């Protein structure tokens, strides 16, 4: 499987956007290992320097001692530092292109991207993000309804098909929602475990301190679930699930009171 990478034409667009926005090199390389930054070739012309840095980042899938994705880190530095709308759109477009490759990326690359993106987020407000594999939507819909009936109207509950409006950039909506919610409820099934985007959601959420509550429906073998999920106290619903009990337990976790097994 290929690492996440941009076409050369996209690198030219990024370099131009960085120069137009007046972004300095130290800002763009912020957070990358000092030895890596020192080893980057020096170029006399600013445009050549940015292109050279981007080319090296684009062909470097990982850095020793750096858990993030190198090129994604540059993009997030650029997005956070610029106030130029056109430049920011260029950086966001490149980020979406890279994220579009996540579906076939190795698990370690998904972790890198999640770590890089989590750095730009702060702890969210009181709210719930429902994470699940798309084939499990019918099983999660009643949980949304039960939570909406249990929680105050001003507490946001994110579920992709209810919360992402037609025509919006769904990567951006997910990213922003993960930056707002203080609790992620993950419906963990074999379909969840096979979905790279679900892993990315948990990685971003964990990186900014959201509480994870995994839900293990009947048929999910805990022996198949990675430790980064099972290390959080989870819920084992009845079969069929008692969604009211699940909503009550999640409400308790949202308030910091924890919650026991449902059912």
XYZ file of C-alpha atoms in Angstrom:
263
model
C 0.000 0.000 0.000
C 1.282 3.441 -0.931
C 1.927 6.159 1.669
C -0.105 9.346 1.627
C 1.348 11.614 -1.052
C 0.414 14.654 -3.147
C 0.954 15.154 -6.872
C 3.810 17.543 -7.809
C 1.324 20.101 -9.135
C -0.276 20.301 -5.702
C 3.115 21.079 -4.162
C 3.499 24.092 -6.450
C 0.061 25.327 -5.368
C 1.026 24.919 -1.705
C 4.326 26.741 -2.155
C 2.617 29.631 -3.909
C -0.070 29.836 -1.234
C 2.532 29.848 1.571
C 4.478 32.672 -0.078
C 1.380 34.749 -0.836
C 0.256 34.335 2.786
C 3.698 35.443 4.005
C 4.316 32.320 6.090
C 7.875 31.922 7.350
C 9.774 28.657 7.213
C 10.079 28.225 10.987
C 6.303 28.414 11.340
C 5.704 25.876 8.579
C 8.182 23.383 10.051
C 7.059 23.887 13.647
C 7.015 20.674 15.670
C 9.092 18.598 13.255
C 12.276 17.059 14.737
C 15.206 19.533 14.887
C 17.639 17.114 13.231
C 15.257 16.612 10.316
C 14.809 20.365 9.891
C 18.573 20.894 10.017
C 19.126 18.254 7.327
C 16.738 19.870 4.844
C 18.634 21.376 1.867
C 18.963 25.153 1.895
C 17.961 27.059 -1.236
C 18.692 30.728 -2.065
C 15.249 31.630 -3.435
C 12.172 31.508 -1.117
C 10.016 29.646 -3.639
C 12.748 27.054 -4.208
C 13.117 26.635 -0.441
C 9.422 25.976 0.134
C 9.253 23.591 -2.836
C 12.339 21.733 -1.630
C 10.911 21.368 1.884
C 7.560 20.194 0.532
C 9.180 17.681 -1.806
C 11.138 16.180 1.086
C 8.060 16.045 3.310
C 6.018 14.534 0.481
C 8.509 11.684 0.070
C 9.119 11.078 3.791
C 6.394 8.759 5.128
C 7.610 8.815 8.737
C 10.245 10.361 11.001
C 11.995 8.648 13.894
C 10.788 10.079 17.180
C 7.917 11.952 15.546
C 4.513 10.255 15.855
C 2.737 12.505 13.350
C 2.580 12.513 9.548
C 5.294 14.948 8.301
C 3.423 16.535 5.394
C 0.160 16.696 7.340
C 1.997 18.529 10.123
C 3.201 21.153 7.599
C -0.342 21.584 6.289
C -1.794 22.092 9.748
C 0.907 24.591 10.635
C 0.052 26.471 7.442
C -3.712 26.398 8.048
C -3.397 27.631 11.615
C -0.964 30.425 10.756
C -2.657 32.050 7.755
C -5.496 34.536 7.637
C -5.581 34.588 3.830
C -8.799 32.889 2.716
C -7.477 31.657 -0.645
C -4.300 30.266 0.880
C -6.250 28.547 3.631
C -8.526 26.976 1.011
C -5.451 25.653 -0.820
C -4.044 24.117 2.358
C -7.419 22.587 3.265
C -7.812 21.144 -0.244
C -4.422 19.416 0.039
C -5.341 18.078 3.473
C -8.589 16.647 2.098
C -6.675 15.022 -0.766
C -4.389 13.266 1.700
C -7.298 12.214 3.888
C -9.065 10.803 0.849
C -6.277 8.233 0.692
C -6.870 7.014 4.251
C -9.309 4.273 3.242
C -6.462 2.180 1.784
C -3.643 3.437 4.019
C -1.764 1.184 6.473
C -2.860 1.380 10.095
C 0.338 3.163 11.153
C -0.332 5.937 8.633
C -3.852 6.401 10.010
C -2.306 6.797 13.480
C 0.187 9.360 12.147
C -2.549 11.467 10.563
C -4.721 11.289 13.663
C -1.822 12.426 15.843
C -0.971 15.303 13.513
C -4.553 16.529 13.463
C -5.096 16.168 17.187
C -2.382 18.733 17.869
C -4.514 21.590 16.586
C -7.496 20.857 18.782
C -8.333 21.686 22.363
C -10.620 19.861 24.748
C -14.175 20.034 23.477
C -17.391 21.284 24.968
C -19.930 18.989 26.626
C -21.229 16.842 23.790
C -21.259 13.359 22.235
C -19.737 12.094 18.988
C -21.105 8.744 17.741
C -18.415 6.733 15.960
C -19.366 3.584 14.039
C -18.919 1.710 10.788
C -21.420 2.785 8.129
C -22.984 -0.719 7.856
C -23.955 -0.419 11.554
C -26.015 2.755 11.064
C -29.369 1.019 11.676
C -28.122 -0.229 15.045
C -26.811 3.207 16.092
C -29.823 5.287 15.014
C -31.898 4.229 18.083
C -28.962 5.181 20.327
C -28.997 8.699 18.891
C -32.745 8.910 19.526
C -32.339 7.664 23.101
C -29.535 10.152 23.789
C -31.521 13.017 22.301
C -34.433 12.133 24.596
C -32.131 11.856 27.632
C -29.789 14.860 27.207
C -30.690 18.575 27.327
C -31.401 20.164 23.955
C -28.278 22.344 24.158
C -25.954 19.322 24.371
C -24.828 18.492 20.810
C -24.904 14.899 19.574
C -23.009 14.221 16.371
C -24.049 11.418 14.019
C -22.697 11.661 10.497
C -25.836 11.237 8.366
C -27.848 13.554 10.643
C -25.153 16.175 11.181
C -23.367 16.504 7.814
C -25.346 18.734 5.466
C -25.431 18.034 1.716
C -22.701 19.840 -0.170
C -20.380 20.302 2.821
C -16.830 18.905 2.995
C -17.460 15.909 5.206
C -13.796 15.515 6.261
C -13.894 19.062 7.595
C -17.212 18.533 9.366
C -15.921 15.383 11.072
C -12.722 17.123 12.113
C -14.563 20.100 13.573
C -17.059 17.848 15.361
C -14.216 15.851 16.910
C -12.809 19.148 18.133
C -16.052 20.006 19.898
C -17.280 16.798 21.547
C -16.019 15.852 24.996
C -17.115 12.207 24.687
C -16.841 9.709 21.839
C -19.188 6.715 21.985
C -17.818 4.018 19.677
C -20.087 1.195 18.445
C -17.350 -1.425 18.197
C -18.058 -4.289 15.795
C -15.896 -6.106 13.216
C -17.111 -3.516 10.681
C -15.903 -0.704 12.946
C -12.502 -2.349 13.373
C -12.105 -2.726 9.602
C -12.811 0.971 8.882
C -9.763 3.253 8.763
C -11.900 6.337 9.262
C -13.171 4.984 12.576
C -9.582 4.511 13.752
C -8.797 8.057 12.652
C -11.765 9.414 14.613
C -10.595 7.706 17.798
C -7.014 8.872 17.247
C -7.999 12.520 16.845
C -10.364 12.358 19.811
C -7.789 10.713 22.069
C -5.125 13.238 21.091
C -7.193 16.135 22.444
C -8.430 14.478 25.595
C -11.958 13.353 24.751
C -13.348 10.527 26.847
C -13.842 7.282 24.928
C -16.675 4.926 25.832
C -16.590 1.803 23.639
C -19.834 -0.138 23.210
C -19.442 -3.836 22.436
C -22.667 -5.288 20.963
C -23.412 -9.004 21.004
C -21.091 -10.791 18.585
C -18.047 -8.556 19.134
C -15.224 -10.665 20.533
C -13.105 -8.598 22.933
C -10.066 -10.691 21.996
C -10.217 -9.106 18.527
C -10.377 -5.518 19.828
C -7.105 -3.519 20.052
C -5.845 -2.514 23.488
C -6.175 1.209 22.749
C -9.947 0.619 22.742
C -10.329 -1.972 25.510
C -8.233 0.082 27.948
C -11.263 2.358 28.302
C -14.140 0.988 30.389
C -16.840 -0.025 27.944
C -20.485 -1.021 27.812
C -21.889 -4.469 26.928
C -25.518 -3.946 25.894
C -28.168 -6.603 26.116
C -29.365 -8.401 22.990
C -31.450 -6.704 21.708
C -29.870 -3.521 23.101
C -31.622 -1.545 25.811
C -30.959 1.856 24.260
C -32.418 3.708 27.210
C -29.899 2.059 29.533
C -27.068 2.833 27.118
C -28.128 6.488 26.923
C -28.275 6.694 30.717
C -24.760 5.237 31.042
C -23.362 7.598 28.407
C -25.011 10.578 30.091
C -23.275 9.575 33.307
C -19.923 9.340 31.515
C -20.557 12.730 29.888
C -21.003 14.281 33.308
C -17.817 12.655 34.552
C -19.634 10.196 36.769
C -18.554 7.136 34.796
C -21.016 4.386 34.037
C -21.355 0.686 34.465
C -22.373 -1.977 32.037
C -25.759 -1.555 30.479
C -27.915 -4.571 30.793
